[in-house]
Amino acid sequence: MDWIIPAVNLKLILPEIVVCLFAILILVTDPFLSKERKIWSAHLSWIAVVIAFIANIRLWNLQEATFTNMFLVDNYATFFKFIFLAGSFLIILISMSYLKREEILHGEYFSLILFSTLGMMLLASGFDLVVIFLGLEIMSVSLYVLAGFKRSDLASNEASLKYFLMGAFATGFLLYGIVMIYGSVGSTNLGQIINHITSNDAGSNLLIWAGAGLLLVGFGFKIASVPFHMWVPDVYQGAPTPITAFISAGPKAAGFAALLRVFLFSFTTIKMDWTMIVWIMAALTMSVGNIVALAQSDIKRMLAYSSIAHAGYVLVALVAGGETGVSSALFYLLAYTFMNIGAFTVVIALGRKGQDNTKLEDYSGLGSRSPILAILMTIFLFSLAGFPPTAGFMAKFYVFGSAVKSGFTGLVIIGVLNSLISVYYYLRIVVLMFMQAPVTRTDNERIKVAFCAILVLIISTWAVLQMGIFPQSLLSLAQASVSSIF
Amino acid sequence: MEILIFSIVALIAVICSVQVIISRNPVNSALFLIATMVSLAILFILLNAPFLATIQIIVYAGAIMVLFLFVIMLLNLRRDEFGPERRRAQRFFAILFSFLLLIGITTVLTVGTFNSNQVESGWSKTIPAGVEPLAQLLFTKYLFPFELASVLLLVAIVGAVVMAKRRL
């Protein structure tokens, strides 16, 4: 029997190798660190992310597959990896002071964040459904644990368990979908799937349909779209706040990375047929997210529903399809990462040990207690609501613009109406911050913000304003990323 | 002949897996799960993959099931801990939707066509399949997923330790 060893190009998976090795390194070194020096694990982890980022820059404009076509490096994947690495970097920074405050500073936390980032990068680069599945599992298993990292907190335990049970269920759907597609195509490779579908008039084969539908369910769960959003509020509220920010930024973008690649690349010839389902999903996701967010009295829960709504806006870009659709989705996910992490950083800054202060009334009078934090929060909330001159406005503008160009005006009208609804609950916090007197007891304490959190606030604010005022450079980057998948 | 054996075993597998869910006694569920695993192993033999069948028996029907039964024994469940009555509406919708799902899947499986001649698996009818074709696939074509699986297992171990250890 002749053995053909596949061509392996390790240079292409260098960012993944760096992230994985550092994650293992942290696991190995952490037991030897004394309690005061545990913070070194955190430093190791952000160094890993920076090195991976640099390694990733060197892969820009490269289009090459390796490992028997299972792993593809193209600008699309590289762009997404920039989003994931930037998100993880910010999360690691805001985690340090948070973990110290809650006295749960353990090296495993940072190791799991790196592993989760590795999973996301595999989702973006996977060119085979098997790799996509494994990437999704590596990402999710780490997140299940991270959501329950406050082990003495019942809400955190609940979040972890709920996320795990629902996530395992959704994974089952995804795997069943992969099996159906394998059964009808005879391969799990995305390239061979598209060949099969185009050459065999597979639109009439129900197995492919069932497979695509089940894949949509599996991914729909990860990106938190309606009707697969049931887990979101409880998990977001119960998880440690930096992890909430993490789940809403990276994994959501990673889910979209795989979803867009599978549906717009492999199933592109049958796009007309699945567009209607995604259309309904997008409309439902936007509406349910925004309307339910109106009724929330806890800011983490409110941001959870707003994150559902934002998934809906990105689904509009998927419906639009084409190069403009995908590039606007990439730009949206990049902008969302920064504005969402920024908002969560302010939420963390207001918390005390064992007391998260996430009720909406905790925000009243913030403008007089800490004007700078209040102003930054206002910028992030304006961006989430989609006001100019922030990133959120430009992102929504491009998404809706691409949808109008593709002729989905009805969906855009629903989207714009939803944006209007969302203004109410975002601005309510701004009103509370600047126009109400403080009501709670702890208000006389000075709010201390850790150095790393300040750094995160500066980076996010800069990114949000940069993308809002001069969007051209990053938008052209996003546009350069999508040509490779069409 | 093959189709006959397949239908019988598949039927047993389906019935047993349904029983896993609907049995009220956890020990019964575990035993039915073993039966499901064994019928899956027979399906693997039908697919000309005796090695996978053996692994299925040793790992799933053997090791994992012993673990399950051990945990059930340790939990020391009482009669009333076998779960409260489900809400009526929920039961109605559960039955309705699983029925719809059943219809959907049956339609798909009867109308859709499997592409059996293109399936690029290691165990085609001509090669006697054992450890070697499987190993060949794992170390050549599926080298990358194979390595990723090790990362996934590592993450799972770390997660289990983080969740279960009394003092980190």
XYZ file of C-alpha atoms in Angstrom:
654
model
C 0.000 0.000 0.000
C 1.532 3.297 -1.037
C 1.421 6.126 1.422
C 1.249 9.620 0.097
C 2.203 12.067 2.787
C 0.318 15.310 2.115
C 2.188 18.502 1.403
C 2.435 20.434 4.634
C 3.170 24.125 4.679
C 3.675 25.111 8.295
C 4.239 28.751 7.411
C 0.547 29.046 6.571
C -0.623 27.874 9.976
C 1.994 29.885 11.878
C -0.567 32.120 13.693
C -2.476 29.032 14.811
C 0.706 27.301 15.945
C 1.762 30.344 17.977
C -1.608 30.621 19.710
C -1.760 26.890 20.439
C 1.814 26.633 21.726
C 1.434 29.593 24.033
C -1.820 28.185 25.378
C -0.008 24.964 26.275
C 2.954 26.919 27.638
C 0.653 28.795 30.013
C -0.842 25.519 31.201
C 2.620 24.158 31.887
C 4.120 27.192 33.607
C 1.093 28.303 35.612
C 1.376 25.706 38.418
C 4.912 26.930 39.159
C 3.888 30.549 39.619
C 3.208 31.788 43.116
C -0.123 33.433 43.798
C 1.256 36.959 43.352
C 2.818 36.117 40.017
C -0.201 34.507 38.342
C -0.563 37.688 36.305
C 2.406 36.517 34.223
C 0.101 34.029 32.520
C -1.968 36.990 31.362
C 1.123 38.714 30.020
C 2.140 35.545 28.184
C -1.277 35.330 26.592
C -1.358 38.847 25.205
C 2.195 38.425 23.950
C 0.988 35.298 22.119
C -1.832 37.242 20.518
C 0.530 40.008 19.403
C 2.985 37.520 17.871
C 0.139 35.729 16.098
C -1.095 39.098 14.819
C 2.322 39.883 13.344
C 2.538 36.406 11.826
C -0.906 36.980 10.372
C 0.124 40.264 8.746
C 2.749 38.332 6.791
C -0.002 36.115 5.356
C -1.921 39.027 3.845
C -2.420 38.742 0.083
C -1.513 35.089 0.149
C -3.894 32.549 -1.286
C -2.823 29.034 -0.647
C -4.277 25.798 0.673
C -2.410 23.181 2.620
C -3.048 19.853 4.356
C -4.804 18.281 1.346
C -6.994 21.329 0.799
C -8.344 21.304 4.336
C -6.853 24.573 5.443
C -7.061 27.632 3.257
C -5.281 30.922 3.773
C -6.851 33.743 1.818
C -7.520 37.383 2.574
C -11.002 36.521 3.790
C -9.644 34.230 6.491
C -6.764 36.583 7.292
C -9.120 39.520 7.764
C -11.278 37.510 10.147
C -8.195 36.438 12.072
C -7.347 40.101 12.557
C -10.799 40.609 14.087
C -10.436 37.594 16.403
C -6.924 38.472 17.524
C -7.802 42.124 18.150
C -10.864 41.038 20.122
C -8.917 38.526 22.202
C -6.196 41.084 22.883
C -8.701 43.586 24.274
C -10.476 40.899 26.297
C -7.228 39.702 27.869
C -6.422 43.286 28.877
C -9.776 43.930 30.534
C -9.756 40.490 32.154
C -6.651 41.140 34.227
C -8.101 43.692 36.616
C -11.487 41.958 36.631
C -10.052 38.583 37.628
C -7.925 40.204 40.335
C -10.980 41.976 41.694
C -13.056 38.802 41.773
C -10.105 36.758 43.076
C -10.334 34.166 40.335
C -7.005 34.893 38.658
C -5.908 31.512 37.298
C -3.722 30.730 34.314
C -6.282 28.345 32.852
C -8.495 31.306 32.063
C -5.979 32.801 29.648
C -5.093 29.421 28.245
C -8.754 28.774 27.454
C -9.096 32.199 25.829
C -6.189 31.331 23.545
C -7.652 27.916 22.737
C -10.949 29.542 21.949
C -9.187 32.006 19.654
C -7.518 29.049 17.948
C -10.923 27.532 17.299
C -12.174 30.774 15.761
C -9.160 30.998 13.468
C -9.821 27.442 12.294
C -13.435 28.349 11.575
C -12.276 31.190 9.333
C -9.637 29.125 7.556
C -11.320 25.749 7.405
C -11.980 24.647 3.846
C -13.414 21.320 4.876
C -16.515 20.740 6.952
C -14.538 18.445 9.262
C -12.080 21.230 10.091
C -14.923 23.708 10.515
C -16.623 21.323 12.906
C -13.470 20.764 14.960
C -12.761 24.497 15.069
C -16.282 25.150 16.274
C -15.922 22.537 19.000
C -12.538 23.797 20.211
C -13.983 27.304 20.387
C -17.226 26.268 22.096
C -15.798 23.863 24.668
C -13.430 26.589 25.870
C -16.325 29.030 26.063
C -18.522 26.647 28.070
C -15.827 26.517 30.720
C -15.062 30.243 30.603
C -18.746 31.087 31.078
C -18.647 29.177 34.354
C -15.287 30.473 35.495
C -16.754 32.240 38.551
C -17.184 28.878 40.154
C -18.650 30.095 43.435
C -21.302 32.154 41.644
C -24.563 30.324 40.969
C -25.488 32.518 38.000
C -22.162 31.723 36.392
C -22.696 27.993 36.918
C -26.122 28.293 35.375
C -24.715 30.154 32.385
C -22.090 27.496 31.838
C -24.530 24.600 32.075
C -27.129 26.251 29.851
C -24.552 27.185 27.260
C -23.122 23.682 27.311
C -26.432 21.847 26.958
C -27.791 24.096 24.231
C -24.433 24.228 22.485
C -24.050 20.454 22.459
C -27.555 20.187 21.047
C -26.751 22.684 18.280
C -23.515 20.852 17.517
C -25.587 17.735 16.942
C -27.585 19.592 14.297
C -24.438 20.836 12.609
C -22.907 17.372 12.536
C -26.080 15.832 11.158
C -26.060 18.463 8.418
C -22.450 17.638 7.561
C -23.362 13.943 7.363
C -26.257 14.629 4.975
C -24.029 16.689 2.712
C -21.318 14.035 2.823
C -23.914 11.438 1.941
C -24.999 13.235 -1.192
C -21.733 14.793 -2.336
C -19.273 12.139 -1.205
C -16.856 14.655 0.243
C -16.728 17.238 2.987
C -14.427 19.544 1.083
C -16.055 22.883 0.299
C -14.442 22.951 -3.153
C -15.848 19.560 -4.088
C -19.246 20.441 -2.675
C -19.543 23.425 -4.989
C -18.349 21.335 -7.965
C -20.926 18.702 -7.194
C -23.760 21.170 -6.750
C -22.994 23.080 -9.942
C -22.457 20.049 -12.147
C -25.230 17.733 -10.957
C -28.152 20.113 -10.666
C -28.145 19.227 -7.006
C -30.846 21.771 -6.302
C -33.273 18.925 -6.774
C -31.536 16.634 -4.288
C -33.353 16.949 -1.003
C -30.394 15.613 0.965
C -28.376 18.727 0.169
C -31.333 20.823 1.235
C -31.682 19.050 4.529
C -27.940 19.311 5.073
C -27.876 23.019 4.330
C -30.856 23.583 6.620
C -29.235 21.724 9.501
C -25.981 23.639 8.981
C -27.973 26.870 9.152
C -29.431 25.753 12.498
C -25.986 24.903 13.860
C -24.415 28.172 12.797
C -27.556 30.122 13.694
C -27.057 29.010 17.256
C -23.469 30.226 17.391
C -24.279 33.641 15.930
C -27.322 33.933 18.251
C -30.004 34.447 15.630
C -33.718 34.058 16.251
C -35.171 31.406 16.718
C -31.968 29.900 18.106
C -31.311 32.657 20.630
C -32.863 31.208 23.784
C -29.531 30.710 25.516
C -28.237 34.249 24.955
C -29.733 36.345 27.795
C -28.998 33.931 30.632
C -25.507 33.098 29.423
C -24.625 36.742 28.841
C -25.917 37.772 32.237
C -24.383 34.924 34.215
C -20.944 34.707 32.629
C -18.084 36.851 33.979
C -18.414 40.217 32.219
C -15.180 40.014 30.163
C -16.345 36.615 28.895
C -19.712 38.118 27.996
C -17.876 40.692 25.905
C -15.734 37.909 24.431
C -18.710 35.703 23.476
C -20.493 38.609 21.845
C -17.495 39.644 19.752
C -15.190 36.824 18.641
C -17.307 33.676 18.512
C -20.135 35.540 16.820
C -17.762 36.780 14.130
C -16.309 33.268 13.837
C -19.763 31.781 13.362
C -20.374 34.305 10.610
C -16.980 33.541 9.045
C -17.926 29.895 8.577
C -21.561 30.646 7.723
C -20.679 33.161 5.005
C -17.989 30.918 3.560
C -20.179 27.805 3.434
C -23.322 29.476 2.170
C -21.901 32.055 -0.202
C -19.121 29.860 -1.544
C -20.341 26.279 -1.539
C -24.062 26.902 -1.831
C -23.770 29.957 -4.036
C -25.431 28.380 -7.072
C -28.550 27.620 -5.065
C -28.559 31.015 -3.368
C -31.940 31.982 -4.760
C -33.493 29.083 -2.904
C -32.094 29.622 0.579
C -32.255 33.415 0.511
C -35.907 33.438 1.532
C -35.228 31.476 4.747
C -32.326 33.723 5.720
C -34.474 36.752 4.867
C -37.060 35.639 7.420
C -34.348 34.798 9.944
C -32.772 38.246 9.533
C -36.095 40.063 9.921
C -37.020 38.014 13.005
C -33.578 38.369 14.572
C -33.552 42.146 14.223
C -37.095 42.602 15.459
C -37.106 40.192 18.394
C -33.695 41.383 19.585
C -34.601 45.042 19.530
C -38.120 44.781 20.878
C -37.221 42.529 23.799
C -34.212 44.727 24.613
C -36.655 47.561 25.301
C -37.982 45.758 28.360
C -34.667 44.932 30.032
C -33.599 46.485 33.308
C -30.137 44.913 33.457
C -27.457 46.292 31.167
C -25.813 42.919 30.497
C -29.175 41.475 29.483
C -29.919 44.536 27.380
C -26.590 44.225 25.586
C -27.345 40.525 25.109
C -30.537 41.305 23.225
C -28.798 44.099 21.356
C -26.181 41.545 20.306
C -28.973 39.362 18.923
C -30.253 42.364 16.975
C -26.794 43.072 15.575
C -26.541 39.465 14.361
C -29.713 40.260 12.431
C -28.100 43.242 10.712
C -25.189 41.063 9.603
C -27.654 38.460 8.304
C -29.032 41.215 6.059
C -25.575 41.343 4.489
C -25.713 37.558 3.970
C -29.060 37.944 2.218
C -27.579 40.649 -0.009
C -24.621 38.399 -0.864
C -22.089 39.253 -3.509
C -18.844 41.096 -2.955
C -20.439 44.219 -1.488
C -22.580 42.164 0.859
C -19.699 40.165 2.276
C -17.346 43.131 2.571
C -20.015 45.102 4.425
C -20.495 42.119 6.754
C -16.747 42.029 7.469
C -16.720 45.763 8.163
C -19.763 45.416 10.413
C -18.236 42.616 12.469
C -14.991 44.586 12.870
C -16.863 47.692 14.010
C -19.126 45.671 16.311
C -16.123 44.034 17.997
C -14.695 47.384 19.047
C -17.887 49.166 20.060
C -19.216 46.212 21.999
C -15.990 45.494 23.865
C -15.744 49.214 24.625
C -19.232 49.296 26.128
C -18.541 46.183 28.208
C -15.297 47.699 29.471
C -17.272 50.577 30.967
C -19.693 48.055 32.481
C -16.761 46.239 34.112
C -15.260 49.500 35.374
C -18.446 50.257 37.311
C -18.455 46.917 39.136
C -17.148 46.162 42.606
C -15.999 42.871 44.055
C -18.935 40.483 44.100
C -21.233 43.275 43.012
C -21.494 43.862 39.312
C -23.652 47.008 39.420
C -25.319 46.089 36.159
C -28.789 47.437 36.936
C -29.767 50.326 34.715
C -30.289 52.635 37.692
C -26.640 52.137 38.639
C -25.883 54.309 35.630
C -27.896 57.281 36.745
C -25.714 60.239 37.539
C -22.597 58.668 36.098
C -22.049 61.887 34.163
C -21.314 63.771 37.342
C -19.391 60.996 39.084
C -17.073 60.188 36.224
C -17.606 62.420 33.187
C -14.960 60.729 31.058
C -16.393 57.230 31.500
C -19.866 58.580 30.794
C -18.735 60.303 27.614
C -16.944 57.179 26.376
C -20.005 55.054 27.157
C -22.084 57.555 25.194
C -19.793 57.182 22.192
C -20.068 53.372 22.287
C -23.841 53.469 22.740
C -24.224 55.970 19.887
C -22.149 53.655 17.754
C -24.289 50.643 18.705
C -27.394 52.630 17.856
C -25.881 53.712 14.554
C -25.416 57.468 14.878
C -22.898 59.315 12.738
C -19.956 59.940 13.043
C -19.293 56.550 14.587
C -18.356 53.134 13.243
C -21.847 51.796 13.847
C -23.351 54.277 11.426
C -20.930 53.508 8.604
C -21.306 49.760 9.197
C -25.103 49.898 9.034
C -24.914 52.227 6.047
C -22.797 49.765 4.048
C -24.887 46.728 5.040
C -28.182 48.372 4.149
C -26.640 49.905 1.022
C -25.536 46.505 -0.256
C -28.974 45.050 0.469
C -30.696 47.846 -1.465
C -28.322 47.288 -4.372
C -29.278 43.609 -4.454
C -32.959 44.512 -4.416
C -33.972 43.621 -0.871
C -35.574 46.966 -0.072
C -38.248 45.419 2.139
C -35.681 43.915 4.459
C -33.809 47.211 4.614
C -36.994 49.018 5.668
C -37.431 46.501 8.509
C -33.792 47.052 9.436
C -34.068 50.835 9.529
C -37.239 50.679 11.604
C -35.410 48.394 14.010
C -32.527 50.832 14.258
C -35.049 53.466 15.284
C -36.418 51.206 18.022
C -32.909 50.515 19.263
C -32.226 54.240 19.661
C -34.728 54.270 22.517
C -33.004 51.781 24.773
C -29.481 52.963 23.989
C -30.349 56.595 24.594
C -32.193 55.727 27.791
C -28.834 54.952 29.379
C -27.353 58.199 28.089
C -30.292 60.070 29.591
C -29.821 58.229 32.901
C -26.119 59.065 32.935
C -26.374 62.769 32.284
C -29.843 63.901 33.321
C -30.583 61.944 36.480
C -29.252 62.250 39.982
C -27.458 59.232 41.427
C -29.822 57.012 43.416
C -27.743 54.202 44.858
C -25.643 54.154 47.989
C -22.176 53.511 46.612
C -22.167 56.628 44.513
C -19.749 58.616 46.564
C -16.933 56.191 45.952
C -14.486 57.220 43.304
C -14.425 54.968 40.276
C -10.962 53.565 39.758
C -10.161 52.258 36.321
C -7.191 49.955 35.872
C -4.451 50.950 33.459
C -5.178 48.081 31.070
C -8.857 48.980 30.959
C -7.921 52.575 30.123
C -5.798 51.235 27.281
C -8.753 49.195 25.991
C -11.026 52.235 26.213
C -8.531 54.327 24.245
C -8.105 51.676 21.548
C -11.843 51.060 21.180
C -12.727 54.743 21.103
C -10.063 55.410 18.536
C -11.253 52.485 16.391
C -14.909 53.480 16.638
C -14.205 57.069 15.622
C -11.644 56.122 12.998
C -14.073 53.750 11.313
C -16.838 56.315 11.597
C -15.001 59.328 10.224
C -12.431 57.816 7.866
C -13.925 54.417 6.996
C -12.238 54.232 3.621
C -8.979 52.527 4.604
C -10.568 49.708 6.590
C -13.403 49.344 4.116
C -11.011 48.913 1.220
C -9.223 46.300 3.345
C -12.547 44.496 3.775
C -13.208 44.743 0.057
C -9.787 43.308 -0.728
C -10.633 40.384 1.536
C -13.684 39.113 -0.254
C -12.528 38.822 -3.837
C -10.935 35.470 -3.033
C -14.144 33.658 -2.182
C -15.975 34.489 -5.383
C -29.326 -10.184 2.275
C -27.275 -7.137 3.175
C -30.273 -4.852 2.988
C -32.234 -7.241 5.183
C -29.602 -7.280 7.920
C -29.255 -3.526 7.617
C -32.981 -2.943 8.044
C -33.219 -5.209 11.068
C -30.189 -3.714 12.812
C -31.158 -0.150 11.951
C -34.645 -0.786 13.327
C -33.181 -2.146 16.562
C -30.864 0.864 16.813
C -33.709 3.320 16.369
C -36.033 1.560 18.808
C -33.318 1.276 21.430
C -32.274 4.920 21.109
C -35.887 5.983 21.526
C -36.055 3.786 24.614
C -32.940 5.540 25.978
C -34.888 8.767 26.050
C -38.250 7.539 27.246
C -37.209 5.072 29.947
C -37.881 6.491 33.380
C -35.255 4.364 35.037
C -31.708 5.621 34.296
C -30.295 2.120 34.493
C -32.686 0.984 31.776
C -31.637 3.973 29.674
C -28.001 3.001 30.028
C -28.701 -0.599 29.045
C -30.650 0.512 25.984
C -27.756 2.794 25.080
C -25.481 -0.274 25.101
C -27.887 -2.034 22.743
C -27.803 1.005 20.437
C -24.017 1.013 20.441
C -23.861 -2.679 19.612
C -26.252 -2.304 16.686
C -24.149 0.598 15.431
C -21.129 -1.699 15.593
C -22.965 -4.202 13.407
C -23.705 -1.413 10.939
C -19.977 -0.692 10.796
C -19.313 -4.337 9.991
C -21.844 -4.105 7.170
C -19.870 -1.125 5.867
C -16.832 -3.398 5.719
C -15.088 -1.642 8.600
C -14.438 -4.321 11.227
C -11.833 -2.245 13.020
C -14.280 0.594 13.688
C -16.839 -1.970 14.840
C -14.391 -3.368 17.379
C -13.504 0.107 18.611
C -17.195 0.919 18.897
C -17.743 -2.104 21.136
C -14.617 -1.668 23.252
C -14.797 2.092 23.768
C -18.494 2.919 23.748
C -20.320 -0.237 24.756
C -17.487 -1.141 27.095
C -15.603 1.677 28.723
C -17.996 4.605 28.476
C -21.042 2.606 29.495
C -19.318 1.241 32.579
C -18.564 4.834 33.501
C -22.208 5.778 33.000
C -23.500 2.964 35.173
C -20.922 3.770 37.814
C -22.078 7.393 37.962
C -25.730 6.351 38.154
C -24.828 4.033 41.016
C -22.982 6.806 42.846
C -25.835 9.272 42.414
C -28.053 6.903 44.398
C -31.286 8.156 42.848
C -34.547 7.832 44.726
C -37.907 7.110 43.178
C -39.031 10.751 43.200
C -35.855 11.991 41.542
C -36.748 10.471 38.220
C -38.193 13.767 37.109
C -41.466 15.643 37.645
C -44.409 15.540 35.280
C -43.852 17.549 32.155
C -46.191 20.367 31.352
C -49.062 19.314 29.122
C -48.618 21.964 26.426
C -44.939 21.225 26.209
C -45.632 17.552 25.748
C -48.161 18.270 23.024
C -45.759 20.472 21.079
C -42.890 18.070 21.626
C -44.907 15.236 20.108
C -46.174 17.428 17.275
C -42.768 18.738 16.294
C -40.976 15.420 16.583
C -43.648 13.956 14.367
C -43.113 16.725 11.813
C -39.359 16.165 12.046
C -39.904 12.439 11.488
C -41.959 13.140 8.365
C -39.348 15.598 7.126
C -36.432 13.252 7.617
C -38.266 10.306 6.099
C -39.144 12.358 3.024
C -35.587 13.528 2.665
C -34.141 10.060 3.032
C -36.581 8.470 0.610
C -36.622 11.163 -2.065
C -32.980 12.275 -1.809
C -30.298 10.189 -3.444
C -27.101 9.110 -1.773
C -24.054 9.395 -3.940
C -22.653 5.999 -3.101
C -20.247 5.566 -6.001
C -18.347 8.775 -5.335
C -17.823 8.309 -1.627
C -14.071 8.499 -1.254
C -13.702 6.364 1.791
C -10.787 4.101 2.556
C -12.914 0.995 2.767
C -14.193 0.404 -0.736
C -15.540 -3.049 -1.426
C -12.310 -4.334 -2.905
C -9.912 -3.477 -0.115
C -10.263 -5.598 3.003
C -10.530 -2.834 5.540
C -8.858 -2.993 8.884
C -6.544 -0.744 10.770
C -4.371 0.103 7.807
C -6.728 2.026 5.493
C -8.043 3.900 8.485
C -4.549 4.765 9.633
C -3.630 5.754 6.116
C -6.546 8.162 5.948
C -5.845 9.575 9.391
C -2.186 10.225 8.720
C -2.441 11.489 5.165
C -5.699 13.010 4.040
C -7.115 13.733 7.475
C -3.817 14.594 9.141
C -4.913 18.110 10.043
C -8.286 17.216 11.637
C -6.514 14.353 13.407
C -4.104 16.783 15.055
C -6.947 19.188 15.837
C -8.800 16.434 17.633
C -5.892 16.209 20.065
C -6.233 19.933 20.806
C -9.964 19.474 21.351
C -9.335 16.666 23.826
C -6.761 18.787 25.659
C -9.267 21.643 25.953
C -11.876 19.234 27.284
C -9.448 17.932 29.912
C -8.494 21.449 31.011
C -12.162 22.371 31.169
C -13.045 19.342 33.263
C -10.244 20.123 35.707
C -11.211 23.797 35.975
C -14.839 22.925 36.572
C -14.348 20.060 38.988
C -11.221 20.766 41.021
C -11.942 22.011 44.510
C -9.076 24.497 44.679
C -7.455 25.791 41.539
